[in-house]
Short mmCIF file of C-alpha atoms and ligand atoms in Angstrom, two decimals:
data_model
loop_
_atom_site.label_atom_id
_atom_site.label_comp_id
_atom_site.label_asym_id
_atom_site.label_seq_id
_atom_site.Cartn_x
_atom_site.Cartn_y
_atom_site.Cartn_z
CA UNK R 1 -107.72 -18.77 83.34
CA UNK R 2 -108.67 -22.22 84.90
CA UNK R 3 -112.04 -22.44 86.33
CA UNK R 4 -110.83 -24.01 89.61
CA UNK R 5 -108.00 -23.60 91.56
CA UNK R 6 -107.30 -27.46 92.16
CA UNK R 7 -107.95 -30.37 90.59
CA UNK R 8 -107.42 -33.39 92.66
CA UNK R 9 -106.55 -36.50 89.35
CA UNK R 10 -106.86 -40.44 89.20
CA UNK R 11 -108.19 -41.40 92.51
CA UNK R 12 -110.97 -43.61 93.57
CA UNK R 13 -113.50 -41.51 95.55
CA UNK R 14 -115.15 -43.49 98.70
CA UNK R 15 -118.16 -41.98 100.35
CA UNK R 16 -120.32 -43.34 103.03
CA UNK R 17 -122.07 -45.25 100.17
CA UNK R 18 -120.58 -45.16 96.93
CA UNK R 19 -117.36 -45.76 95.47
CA UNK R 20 -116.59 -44.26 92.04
CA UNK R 21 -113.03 -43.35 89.65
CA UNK R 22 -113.53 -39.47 89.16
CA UNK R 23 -111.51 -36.18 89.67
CA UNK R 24 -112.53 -33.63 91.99
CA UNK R 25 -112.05 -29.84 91.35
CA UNK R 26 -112.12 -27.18 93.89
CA UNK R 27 -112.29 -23.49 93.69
CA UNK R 28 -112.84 -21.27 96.55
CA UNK R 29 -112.47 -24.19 99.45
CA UNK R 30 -115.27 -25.40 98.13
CA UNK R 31 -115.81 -28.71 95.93
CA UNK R 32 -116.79 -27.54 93.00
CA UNK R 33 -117.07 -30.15 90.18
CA UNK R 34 -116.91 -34.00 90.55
CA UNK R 35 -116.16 -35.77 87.06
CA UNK R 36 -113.42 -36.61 84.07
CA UNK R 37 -111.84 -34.36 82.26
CA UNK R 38 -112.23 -30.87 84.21
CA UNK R 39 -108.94 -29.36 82.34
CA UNK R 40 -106.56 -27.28 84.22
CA UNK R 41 -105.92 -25.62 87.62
CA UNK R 42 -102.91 -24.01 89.25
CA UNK R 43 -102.73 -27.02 91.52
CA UNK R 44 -102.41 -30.72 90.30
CA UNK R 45 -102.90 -33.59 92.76
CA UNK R 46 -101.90 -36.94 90.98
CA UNK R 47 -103.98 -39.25 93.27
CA UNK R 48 -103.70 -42.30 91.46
CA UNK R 49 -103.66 -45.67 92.80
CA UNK R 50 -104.73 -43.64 96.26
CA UNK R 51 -108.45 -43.09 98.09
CA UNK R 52 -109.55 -39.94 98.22
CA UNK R 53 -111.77 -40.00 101.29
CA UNK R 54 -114.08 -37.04 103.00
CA UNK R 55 -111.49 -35.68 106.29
CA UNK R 56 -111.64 -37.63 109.05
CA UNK R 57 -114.03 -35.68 111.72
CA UNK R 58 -113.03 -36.71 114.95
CA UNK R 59 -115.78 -36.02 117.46
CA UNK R 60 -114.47 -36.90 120.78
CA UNK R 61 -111.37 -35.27 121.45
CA UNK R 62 -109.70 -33.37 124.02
CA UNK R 63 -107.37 -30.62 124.33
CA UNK R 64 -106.13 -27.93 126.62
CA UNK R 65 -108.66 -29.07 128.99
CA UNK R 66 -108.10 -28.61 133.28
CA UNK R 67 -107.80 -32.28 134.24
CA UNK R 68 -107.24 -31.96 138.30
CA UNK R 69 -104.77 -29.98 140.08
CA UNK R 70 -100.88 -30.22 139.10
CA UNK R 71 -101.83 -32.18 135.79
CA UNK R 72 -101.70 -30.30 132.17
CA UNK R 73 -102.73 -31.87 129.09
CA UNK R 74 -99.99 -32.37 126.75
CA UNK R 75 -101.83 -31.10 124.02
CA UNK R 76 -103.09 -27.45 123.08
CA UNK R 77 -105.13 -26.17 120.50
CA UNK R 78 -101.81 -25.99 118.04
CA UNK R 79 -100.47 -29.22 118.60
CA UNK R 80 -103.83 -30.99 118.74
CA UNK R 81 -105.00 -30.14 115.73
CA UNK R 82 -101.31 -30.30 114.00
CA UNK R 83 -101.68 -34.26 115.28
CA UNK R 84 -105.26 -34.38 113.81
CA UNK R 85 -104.10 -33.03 110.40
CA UNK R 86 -101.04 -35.73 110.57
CA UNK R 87 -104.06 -38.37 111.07
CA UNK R 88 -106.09 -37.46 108.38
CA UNK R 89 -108.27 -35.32 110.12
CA UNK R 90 -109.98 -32.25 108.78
CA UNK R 91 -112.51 -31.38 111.90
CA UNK R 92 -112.05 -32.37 115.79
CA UNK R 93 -114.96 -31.70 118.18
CA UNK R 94 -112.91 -30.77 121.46
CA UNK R 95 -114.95 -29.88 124.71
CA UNK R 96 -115.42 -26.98 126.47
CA UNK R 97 -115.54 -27.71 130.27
CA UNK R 98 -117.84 -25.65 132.23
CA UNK R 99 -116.21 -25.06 135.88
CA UNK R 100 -118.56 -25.10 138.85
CA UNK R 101 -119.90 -21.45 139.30
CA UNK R 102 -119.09 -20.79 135.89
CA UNK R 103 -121.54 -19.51 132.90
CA UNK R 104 -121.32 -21.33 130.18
CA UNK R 105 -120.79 -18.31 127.74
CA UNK R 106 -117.49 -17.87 130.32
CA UNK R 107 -116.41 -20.74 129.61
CA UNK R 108 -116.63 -20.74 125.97
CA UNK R 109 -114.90 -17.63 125.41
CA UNK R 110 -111.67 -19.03 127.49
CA UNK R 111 -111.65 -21.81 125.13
CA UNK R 112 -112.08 -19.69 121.72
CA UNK R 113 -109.35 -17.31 123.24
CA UNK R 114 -107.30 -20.65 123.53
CA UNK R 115 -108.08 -22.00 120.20
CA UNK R 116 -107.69 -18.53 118.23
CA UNK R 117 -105.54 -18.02 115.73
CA UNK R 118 -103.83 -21.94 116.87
CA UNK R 119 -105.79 -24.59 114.74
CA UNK R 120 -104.47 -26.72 111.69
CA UNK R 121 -107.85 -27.83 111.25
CA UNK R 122 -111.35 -26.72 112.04
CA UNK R 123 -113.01 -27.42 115.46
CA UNK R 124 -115.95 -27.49 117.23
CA UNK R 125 -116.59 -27.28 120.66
CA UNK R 126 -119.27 -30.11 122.61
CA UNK R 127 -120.19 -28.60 125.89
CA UNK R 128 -119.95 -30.21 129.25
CA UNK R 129 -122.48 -29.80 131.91
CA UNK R 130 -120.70 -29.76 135.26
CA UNK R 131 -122.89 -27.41 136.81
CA UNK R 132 -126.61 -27.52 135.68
CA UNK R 133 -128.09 -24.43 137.40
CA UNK R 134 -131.65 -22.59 136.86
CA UNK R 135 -129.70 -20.22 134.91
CA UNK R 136 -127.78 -23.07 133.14
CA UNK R 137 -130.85 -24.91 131.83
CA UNK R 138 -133.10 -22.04 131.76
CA UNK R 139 -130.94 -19.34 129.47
CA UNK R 140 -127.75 -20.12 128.84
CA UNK R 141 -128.31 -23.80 127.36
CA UNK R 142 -131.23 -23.20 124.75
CA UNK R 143 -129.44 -20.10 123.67
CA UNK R 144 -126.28 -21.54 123.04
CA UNK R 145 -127.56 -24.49 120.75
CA UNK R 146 -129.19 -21.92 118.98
CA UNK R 147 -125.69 -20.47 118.74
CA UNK R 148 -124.27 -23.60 116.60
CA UNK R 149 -123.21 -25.48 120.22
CA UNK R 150 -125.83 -28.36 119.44
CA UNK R 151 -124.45 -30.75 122.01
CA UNK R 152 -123.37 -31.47 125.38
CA UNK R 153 -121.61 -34.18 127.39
CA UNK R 154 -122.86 -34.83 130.75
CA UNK R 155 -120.81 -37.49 133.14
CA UNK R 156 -121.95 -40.20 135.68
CA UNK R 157 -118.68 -40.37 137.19
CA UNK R 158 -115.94 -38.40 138.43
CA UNK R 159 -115.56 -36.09 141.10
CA UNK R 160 -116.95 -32.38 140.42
CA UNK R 161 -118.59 -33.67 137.16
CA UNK R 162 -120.95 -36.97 138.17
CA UNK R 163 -124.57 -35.66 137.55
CA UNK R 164 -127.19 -37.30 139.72
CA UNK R 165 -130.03 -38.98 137.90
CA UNK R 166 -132.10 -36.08 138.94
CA UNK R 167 -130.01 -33.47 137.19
CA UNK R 168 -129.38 -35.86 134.38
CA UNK R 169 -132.99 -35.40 133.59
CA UNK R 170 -133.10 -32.26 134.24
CA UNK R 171 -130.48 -31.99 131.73
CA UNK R 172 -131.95 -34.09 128.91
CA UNK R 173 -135.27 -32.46 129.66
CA UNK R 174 -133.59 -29.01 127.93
CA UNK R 175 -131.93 -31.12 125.37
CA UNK R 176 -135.37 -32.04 124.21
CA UNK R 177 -136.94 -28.78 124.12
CA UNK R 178 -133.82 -26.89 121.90
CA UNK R 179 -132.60 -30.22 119.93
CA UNK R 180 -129.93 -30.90 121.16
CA UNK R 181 -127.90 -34.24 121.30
CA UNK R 182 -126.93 -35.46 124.88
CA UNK R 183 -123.36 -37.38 124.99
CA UNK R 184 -123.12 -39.55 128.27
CA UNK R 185 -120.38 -40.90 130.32
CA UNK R 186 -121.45 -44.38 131.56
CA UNK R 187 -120.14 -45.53 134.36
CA UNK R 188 -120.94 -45.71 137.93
CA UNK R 189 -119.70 -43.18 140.18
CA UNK R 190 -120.50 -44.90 144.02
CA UNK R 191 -119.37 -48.24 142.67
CA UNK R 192 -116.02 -46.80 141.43
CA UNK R 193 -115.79 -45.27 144.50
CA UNK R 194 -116.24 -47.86 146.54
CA UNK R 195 -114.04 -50.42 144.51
CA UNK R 196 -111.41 -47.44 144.27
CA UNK R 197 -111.43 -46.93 148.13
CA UNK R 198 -111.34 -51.12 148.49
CA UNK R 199 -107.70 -51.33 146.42
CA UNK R 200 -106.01 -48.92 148.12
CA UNK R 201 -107.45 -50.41 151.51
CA UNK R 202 -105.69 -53.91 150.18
CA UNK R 203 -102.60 -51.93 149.39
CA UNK R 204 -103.68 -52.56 145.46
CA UNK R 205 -101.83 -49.17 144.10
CA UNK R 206 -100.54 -50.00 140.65
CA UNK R 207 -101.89 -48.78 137.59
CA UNK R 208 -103.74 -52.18 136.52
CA UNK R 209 -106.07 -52.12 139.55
CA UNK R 210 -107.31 -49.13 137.87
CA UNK R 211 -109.28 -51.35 135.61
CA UNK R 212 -110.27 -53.60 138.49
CA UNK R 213 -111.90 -50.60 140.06
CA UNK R 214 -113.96 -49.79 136.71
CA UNK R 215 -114.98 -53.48 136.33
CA UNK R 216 -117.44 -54.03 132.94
CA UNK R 217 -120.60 -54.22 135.54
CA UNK R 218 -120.05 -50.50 136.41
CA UNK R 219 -120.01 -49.59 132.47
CA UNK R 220 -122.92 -51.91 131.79
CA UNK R 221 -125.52 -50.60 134.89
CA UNK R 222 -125.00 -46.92 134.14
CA UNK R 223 -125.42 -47.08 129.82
CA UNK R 224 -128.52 -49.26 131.24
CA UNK R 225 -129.59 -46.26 132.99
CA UNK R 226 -128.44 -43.66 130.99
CA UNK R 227 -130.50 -45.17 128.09
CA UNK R 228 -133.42 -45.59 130.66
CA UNK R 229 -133.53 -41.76 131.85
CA UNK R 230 -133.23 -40.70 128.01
CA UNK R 231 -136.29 -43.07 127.30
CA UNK R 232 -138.26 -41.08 130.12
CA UNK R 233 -136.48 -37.77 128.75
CA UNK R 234 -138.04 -38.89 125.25
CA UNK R 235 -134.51 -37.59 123.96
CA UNK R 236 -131.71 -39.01 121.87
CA UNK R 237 -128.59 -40.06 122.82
CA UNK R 238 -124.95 -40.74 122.45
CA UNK R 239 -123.21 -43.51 124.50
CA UNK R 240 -119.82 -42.18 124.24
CA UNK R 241 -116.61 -44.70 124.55
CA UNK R 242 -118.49 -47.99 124.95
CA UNK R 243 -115.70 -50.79 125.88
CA UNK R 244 -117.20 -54.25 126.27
CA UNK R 245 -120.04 -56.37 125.34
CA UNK R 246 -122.67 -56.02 128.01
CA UNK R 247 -122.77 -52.12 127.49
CA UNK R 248 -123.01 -52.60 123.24
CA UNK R 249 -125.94 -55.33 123.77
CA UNK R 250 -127.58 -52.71 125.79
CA UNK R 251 -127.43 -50.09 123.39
CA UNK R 252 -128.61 -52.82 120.56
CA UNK R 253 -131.60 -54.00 122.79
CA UNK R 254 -132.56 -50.50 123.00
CA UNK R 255 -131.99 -49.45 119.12
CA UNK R 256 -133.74 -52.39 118.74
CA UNK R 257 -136.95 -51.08 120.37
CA UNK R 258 -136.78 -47.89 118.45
CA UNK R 259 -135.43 -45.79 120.68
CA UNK R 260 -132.84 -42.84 119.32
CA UNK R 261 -129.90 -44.28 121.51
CA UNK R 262 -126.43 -44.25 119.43
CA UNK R 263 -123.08 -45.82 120.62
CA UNK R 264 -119.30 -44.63 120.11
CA UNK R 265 -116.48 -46.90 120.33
CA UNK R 266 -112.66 -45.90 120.08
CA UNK R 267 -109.69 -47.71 119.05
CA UNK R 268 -108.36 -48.49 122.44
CA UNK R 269 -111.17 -50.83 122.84
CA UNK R 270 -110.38 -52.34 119.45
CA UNK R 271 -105.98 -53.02 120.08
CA UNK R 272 -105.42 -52.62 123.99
CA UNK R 273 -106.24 -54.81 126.91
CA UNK R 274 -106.37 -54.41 130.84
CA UNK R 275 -103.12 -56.64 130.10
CA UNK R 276 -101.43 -53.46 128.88
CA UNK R 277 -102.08 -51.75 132.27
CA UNK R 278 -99.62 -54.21 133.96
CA UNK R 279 -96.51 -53.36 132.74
CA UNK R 280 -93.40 -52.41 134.83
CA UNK R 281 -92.95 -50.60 137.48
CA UNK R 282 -95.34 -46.97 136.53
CA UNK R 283 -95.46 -48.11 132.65
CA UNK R 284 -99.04 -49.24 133.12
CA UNK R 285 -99.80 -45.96 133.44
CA UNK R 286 -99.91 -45.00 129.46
CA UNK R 287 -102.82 -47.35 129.29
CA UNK R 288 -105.07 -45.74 131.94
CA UNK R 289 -108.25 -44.22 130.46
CA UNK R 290 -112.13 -44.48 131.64
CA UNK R 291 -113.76 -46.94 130.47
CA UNK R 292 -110.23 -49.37 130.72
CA UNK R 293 -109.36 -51.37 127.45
CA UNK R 294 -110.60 -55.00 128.79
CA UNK R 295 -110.26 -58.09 126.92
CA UNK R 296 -109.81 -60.09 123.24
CA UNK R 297 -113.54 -60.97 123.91
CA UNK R 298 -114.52 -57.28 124.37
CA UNK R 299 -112.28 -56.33 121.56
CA UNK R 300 -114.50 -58.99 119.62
CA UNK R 301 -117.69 -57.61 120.98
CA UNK R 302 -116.94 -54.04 119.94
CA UNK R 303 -115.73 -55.54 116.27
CA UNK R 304 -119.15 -56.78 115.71
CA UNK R 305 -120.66 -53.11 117.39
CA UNK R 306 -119.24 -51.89 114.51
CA UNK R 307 -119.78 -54.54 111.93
CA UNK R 308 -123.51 -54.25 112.86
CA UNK R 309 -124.19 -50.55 112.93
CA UNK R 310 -124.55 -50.49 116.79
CA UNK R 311 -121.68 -48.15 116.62
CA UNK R 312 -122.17 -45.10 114.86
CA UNK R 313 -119.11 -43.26 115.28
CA UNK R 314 -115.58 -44.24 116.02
CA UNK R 315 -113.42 -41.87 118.20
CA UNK R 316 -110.47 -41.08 118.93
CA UNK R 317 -111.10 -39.96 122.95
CA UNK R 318 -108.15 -38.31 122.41
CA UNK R 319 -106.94 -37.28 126.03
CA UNK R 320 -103.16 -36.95 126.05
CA UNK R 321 -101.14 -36.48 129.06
CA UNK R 322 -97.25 -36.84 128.89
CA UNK R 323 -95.63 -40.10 130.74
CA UNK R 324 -92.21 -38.68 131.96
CA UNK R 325 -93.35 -35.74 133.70
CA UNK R 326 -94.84 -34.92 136.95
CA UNK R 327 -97.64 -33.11 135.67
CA UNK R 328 -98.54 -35.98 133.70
CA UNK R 329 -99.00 -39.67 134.20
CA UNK R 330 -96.11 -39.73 136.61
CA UNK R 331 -98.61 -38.69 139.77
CA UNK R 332 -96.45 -35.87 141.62
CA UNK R 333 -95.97 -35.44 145.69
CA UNK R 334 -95.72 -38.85 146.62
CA UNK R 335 -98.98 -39.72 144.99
CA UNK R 336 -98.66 -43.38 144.75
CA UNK R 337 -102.18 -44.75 143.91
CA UNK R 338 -103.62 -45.89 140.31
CA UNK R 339 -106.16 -43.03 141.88
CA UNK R 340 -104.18 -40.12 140.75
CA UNK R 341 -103.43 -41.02 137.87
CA UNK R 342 -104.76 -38.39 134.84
CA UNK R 343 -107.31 -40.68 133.09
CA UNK R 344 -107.02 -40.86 129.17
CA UNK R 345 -104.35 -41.37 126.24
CA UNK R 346 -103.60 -39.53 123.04
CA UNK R 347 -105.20 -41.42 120.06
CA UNK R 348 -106.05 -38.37 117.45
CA UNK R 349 -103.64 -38.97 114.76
CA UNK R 350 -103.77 -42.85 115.23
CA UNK R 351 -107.80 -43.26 115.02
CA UNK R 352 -107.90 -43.27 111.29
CA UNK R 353 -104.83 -45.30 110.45
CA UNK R 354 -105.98 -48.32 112.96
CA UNK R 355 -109.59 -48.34 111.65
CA UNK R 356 -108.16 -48.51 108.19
CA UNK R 357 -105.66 -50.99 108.81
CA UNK R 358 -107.65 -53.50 111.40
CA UNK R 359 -110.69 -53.22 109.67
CA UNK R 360 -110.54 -52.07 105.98
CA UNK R 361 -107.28 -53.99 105.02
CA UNK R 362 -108.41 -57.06 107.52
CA UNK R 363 -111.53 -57.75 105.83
CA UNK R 364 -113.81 -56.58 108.68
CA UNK R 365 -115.31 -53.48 107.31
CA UNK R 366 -115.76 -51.85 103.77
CA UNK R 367 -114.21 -48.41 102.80
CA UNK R 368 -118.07 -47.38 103.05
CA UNK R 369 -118.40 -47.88 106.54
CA UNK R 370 -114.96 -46.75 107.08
CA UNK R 371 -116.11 -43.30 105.70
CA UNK R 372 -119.33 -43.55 107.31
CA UNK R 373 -117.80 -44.38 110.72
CA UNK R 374 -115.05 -42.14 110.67
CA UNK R 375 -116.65 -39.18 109.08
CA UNK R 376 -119.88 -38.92 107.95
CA UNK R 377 -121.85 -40.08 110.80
CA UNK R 378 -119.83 -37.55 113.25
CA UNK R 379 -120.93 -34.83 110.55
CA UNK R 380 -124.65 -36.02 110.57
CA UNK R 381 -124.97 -36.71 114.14
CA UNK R 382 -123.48 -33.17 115.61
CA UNK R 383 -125.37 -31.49 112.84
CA UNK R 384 -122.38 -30.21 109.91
CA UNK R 385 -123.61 -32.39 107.09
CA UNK R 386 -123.58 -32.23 104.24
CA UNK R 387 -121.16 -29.33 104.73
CA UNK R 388 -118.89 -31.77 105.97
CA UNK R 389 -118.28 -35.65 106.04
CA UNK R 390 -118.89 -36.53 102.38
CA UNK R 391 -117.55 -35.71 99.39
CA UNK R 392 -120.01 -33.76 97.19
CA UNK R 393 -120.15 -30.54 94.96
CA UNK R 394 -120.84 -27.65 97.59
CA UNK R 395 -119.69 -29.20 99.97
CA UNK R 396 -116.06 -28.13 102.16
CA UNK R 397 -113.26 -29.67 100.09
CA UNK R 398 -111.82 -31.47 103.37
CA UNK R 399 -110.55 -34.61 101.98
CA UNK R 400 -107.58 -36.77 103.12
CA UNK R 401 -106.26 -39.00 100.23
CA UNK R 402 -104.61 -42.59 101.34
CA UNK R 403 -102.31 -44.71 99.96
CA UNK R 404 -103.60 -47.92 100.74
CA UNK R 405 -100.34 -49.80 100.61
CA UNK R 406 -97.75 -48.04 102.83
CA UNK R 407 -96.35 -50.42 105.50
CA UNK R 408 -95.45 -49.11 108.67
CA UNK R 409 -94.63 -49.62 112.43
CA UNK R 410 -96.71 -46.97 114.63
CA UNK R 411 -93.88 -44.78 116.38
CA UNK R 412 -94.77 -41.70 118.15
CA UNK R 413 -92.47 -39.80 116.16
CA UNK R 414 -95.29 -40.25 113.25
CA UNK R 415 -98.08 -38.18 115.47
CA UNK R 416 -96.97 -35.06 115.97
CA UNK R 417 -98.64 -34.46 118.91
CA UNK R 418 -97.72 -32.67 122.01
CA UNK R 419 -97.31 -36.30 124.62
CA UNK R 420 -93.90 -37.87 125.16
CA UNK R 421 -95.48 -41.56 123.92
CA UNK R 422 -98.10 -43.68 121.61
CA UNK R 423 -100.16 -46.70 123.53
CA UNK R 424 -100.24 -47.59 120.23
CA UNK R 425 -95.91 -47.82 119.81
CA UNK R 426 -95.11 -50.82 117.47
CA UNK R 427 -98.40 -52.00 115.71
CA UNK R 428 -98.17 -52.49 112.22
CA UNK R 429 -100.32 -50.60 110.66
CA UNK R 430 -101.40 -50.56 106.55
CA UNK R 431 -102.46 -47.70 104.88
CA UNK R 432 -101.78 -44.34 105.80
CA UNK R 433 -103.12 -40.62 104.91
CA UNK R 434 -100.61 -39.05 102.77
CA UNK R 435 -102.27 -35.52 102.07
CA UNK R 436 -104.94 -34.06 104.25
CA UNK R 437 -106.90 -30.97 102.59
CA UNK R 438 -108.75 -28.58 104.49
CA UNK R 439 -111.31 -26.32 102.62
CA UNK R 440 -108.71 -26.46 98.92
CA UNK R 441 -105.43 -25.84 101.33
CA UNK R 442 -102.85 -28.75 101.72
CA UNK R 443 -102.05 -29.41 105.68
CA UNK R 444 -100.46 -32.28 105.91
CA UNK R 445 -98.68 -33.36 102.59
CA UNK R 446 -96.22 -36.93 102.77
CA UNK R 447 -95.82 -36.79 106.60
CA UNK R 448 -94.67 -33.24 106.10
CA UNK R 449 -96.65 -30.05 107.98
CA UNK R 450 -97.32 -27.55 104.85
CA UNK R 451 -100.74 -25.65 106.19
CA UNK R 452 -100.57 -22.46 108.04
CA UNK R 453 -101.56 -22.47 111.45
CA UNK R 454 -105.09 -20.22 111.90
CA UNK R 455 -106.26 -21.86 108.80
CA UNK R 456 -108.73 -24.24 111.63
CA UNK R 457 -112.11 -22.10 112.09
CA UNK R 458 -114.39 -22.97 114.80
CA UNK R 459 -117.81 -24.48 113.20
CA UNK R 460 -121.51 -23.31 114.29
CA UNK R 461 -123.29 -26.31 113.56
CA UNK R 462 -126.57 -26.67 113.09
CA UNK R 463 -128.59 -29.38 115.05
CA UNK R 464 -128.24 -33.27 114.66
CA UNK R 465 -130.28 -34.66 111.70
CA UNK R 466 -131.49 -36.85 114.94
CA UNK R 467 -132.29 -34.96 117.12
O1 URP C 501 -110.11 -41.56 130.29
C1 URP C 501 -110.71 -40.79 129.57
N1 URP C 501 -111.56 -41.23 128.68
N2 URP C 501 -110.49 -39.49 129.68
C2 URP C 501 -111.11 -38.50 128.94
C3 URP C 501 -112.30 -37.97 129.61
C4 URP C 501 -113.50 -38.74 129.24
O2 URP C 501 -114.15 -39.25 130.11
O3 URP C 501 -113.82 -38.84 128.07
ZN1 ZN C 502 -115.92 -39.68 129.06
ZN1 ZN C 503 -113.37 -38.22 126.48
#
């Protein structure tokens, strides 16, 4: 009988700091040898001339989430993660919304219902903190990171979810007292409103004044306070989808001084521009997400964000919404302002593939950085390493091996995912995950779905290694 149950042959392993030629054997989901010559196994992966990489954890990603009345996500807990697994994916972190007047345990146990039994891969639920009552901060909060829930997102913007600076700190007062890692929405809530309420006055409707409304000054004023409130907090934090220059310089000046402030970028902030909002008549539209893609010079600025370390993570943001459909991008009854339109795009399968292609097979970043970016940090940061994000013996055998020459055009057919349309339709992308293992099972195998849905678990995780 074979000690393991497969053996994974002939690749060239890449971890957040090492690359070395050795097989991998796994028995029980587990990885349970690393080395040459490990003999048989029921399951042979010929992985030669291919990386084998730790799963892609994607740690900003949502699905089946309420997003304002008449508008449904296109994704759901099956086709989200089905996408993710296509990607090279092994662990998404969706969020669990918290509804005004809702507990938080509520909350959670609508979205487990949702995600029961439905995931390709495993997930992990971030809370958000719409409504931070006594209760809230007092019971429910501490308990719940104790619970494996070890971070929240908390928003300066949006209606029903902008926290004032009061209840931010109120907020990031509880995260330091149970450990927990604070992810913040940057950008200014009055401002947007007043710029929003100043385009429709000047009958400026279409999709691209969307961006004019969310201008880079409103993104760079609120990370500057966000990472001022977390200073008097004395907590870490996570500057989720940062989109420009000003914003990453204010997350380097503060890293800079010490402080525990971390930035995420995402690749529409690497491959789209504000110019992609202005297309024909509603076709703008597939662009719209908060913070807007702006420029080649904040596409350069985010480059070097990542180059330098300013950027921990890269995320996908995944927020899909479907383009021909009224419940979608398509605002329905007459709605005719950029307003209405349901902010975010679907980027989960595409994250990995872009990264690897604009910045591995470009020259601007090594596979270690690649691994550490796109894995490792996510699984140090939200607190599941070493479980996951590397690839090491005891550790989850999620790994997603790449063939580092396929040549392809990005169509959405490739995604899998529950939208009508890629922002991404047409790039040319090299290098592409060909298998994607989760815990010793085959998902994803040659662009072909082979895992059983229900095989995704939802991770307790334990707290950040920095918080
Ligand atoms: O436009 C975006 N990013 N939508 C998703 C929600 C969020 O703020 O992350
Ligand atoms: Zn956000
Ligand atoms: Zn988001």
């Amino acid at each position: 009988m074979s000690v393991f149950d497969t053996i994974i042959r002939g690749g060239r392993i890449a971890t957040a700091s090492d690359v070395f030629a050795c097989d991998v054997g796994i028995r029980d989901g587990r990885i349970a040898a690393l080395g040459q010559d490990l003999g048989e196994a029921a399951d042979i992966v010929d992985a030669s001339e291919k990386w084998v990489l730790p799963g892609g954890i994607d740690s900003h990603v949502h699905v089946s989430q309420p997003s304002g009345e008449g508008i449904v996500m296109a994704d759901d807990f099956e086709s989200g993660t089905r996408s993710a697994a296509f990607g090279g994916n092994t662990t998404i972190m969706p969020f669990c919304l918290q509804e005004k007047g809702q507990s938080l345990r509520e909350a959670l146990k609508h979205y487990h219902a949702k995600a029961e039994g439905q995931c390709y891969v495993d997930v992990s639920f971030h809370l958000i903190i719409a409504d931070p009552t006594e209760q809230v901060l007092g019971q429910e909060l501490p308990a719940l990171v104790e619970d494996g829930y070890s971070s929240f997102k908390v928003f300066m913007t949006y209606e029903g979810l902008a926290l004032s600076d009061f209840d931010l700190l109120r907020v990031m007062s509880v995260a330091r007292s149970s450990r927990a890692l604070v992810m913040v929405h940057a950008e200014n809530y009055d401002a947007i409103r007043f710029l929003t309420d100043r385009m429709e006055q000047l009958g400026n409707l279409a999709p691209r004044f969307h961006a004019t409304s969310r201008p880079i000054a409103v993104e760079r004023e609120a990370t500057h306070r966000a990472i001022s409130l977390a200073e008097i907090a004395d907590v870490p934090v996570m500057i989720v989808h940062v989109s420009n220059r000003e914003s990453m310089e204010e997350i380097r000046r503060a890293q800079q001084r010490g402080l525990k402030v971390f930035g995420e970028t995402c690749p529409q902030y690497l491959v789209l521009t504000e110019k992609d909002l202005d297309g024909l008549n509603m076709e703008g539209a597939k662009y719209v997400c908060s913070p807007p893609p702006r420029d080649a010079a904040s596409q350069a600025a985010c480059w070097e964000g990542i180059q330098q370390g300013v950027f921990s993570v890269f995320s996908s943001d995944h927020c899909p919404f479907r383009y021909d459909d009224p419940e979608g991008k398509l605002t329905p009854r007459g709605r005719t302002s950029f307003r209405w339109i349901p902010n975010g795009i679907p980027g989960v399968a595409v994250r990995l593939p872009i990264l690897f292609s604009e910045g591995v097979v470009k020259g601007r970043i090594d596979i270690n950085r690649f691994v550490a970016l796109t894995s490792t940090n996510h699984a140090k940061m939200y607190g599941m390493y070493p479980r996951k994000g590397t690839i090491a013996v005891g550790g989850d055998a999620d790994i997603a091996i790449w063939d580092p020459g396929i040549r392809q055009t990005l169509t959405h057919g490739l995604l899998h995912d529950g939208s009508d349309y890629s922002p991404y339709e047409g790039l040319e992308i090299t290098g592409w995950p060909v298998m994607t293992m989760l815990r010793g099972k085959v998902i994803v195998r040659d662009g072909v779905l082979v895992g059983a849905k229900g095989h995704g678990d939802h991770i307790a995780r334990d707290r950040s290694v920095y918080a």
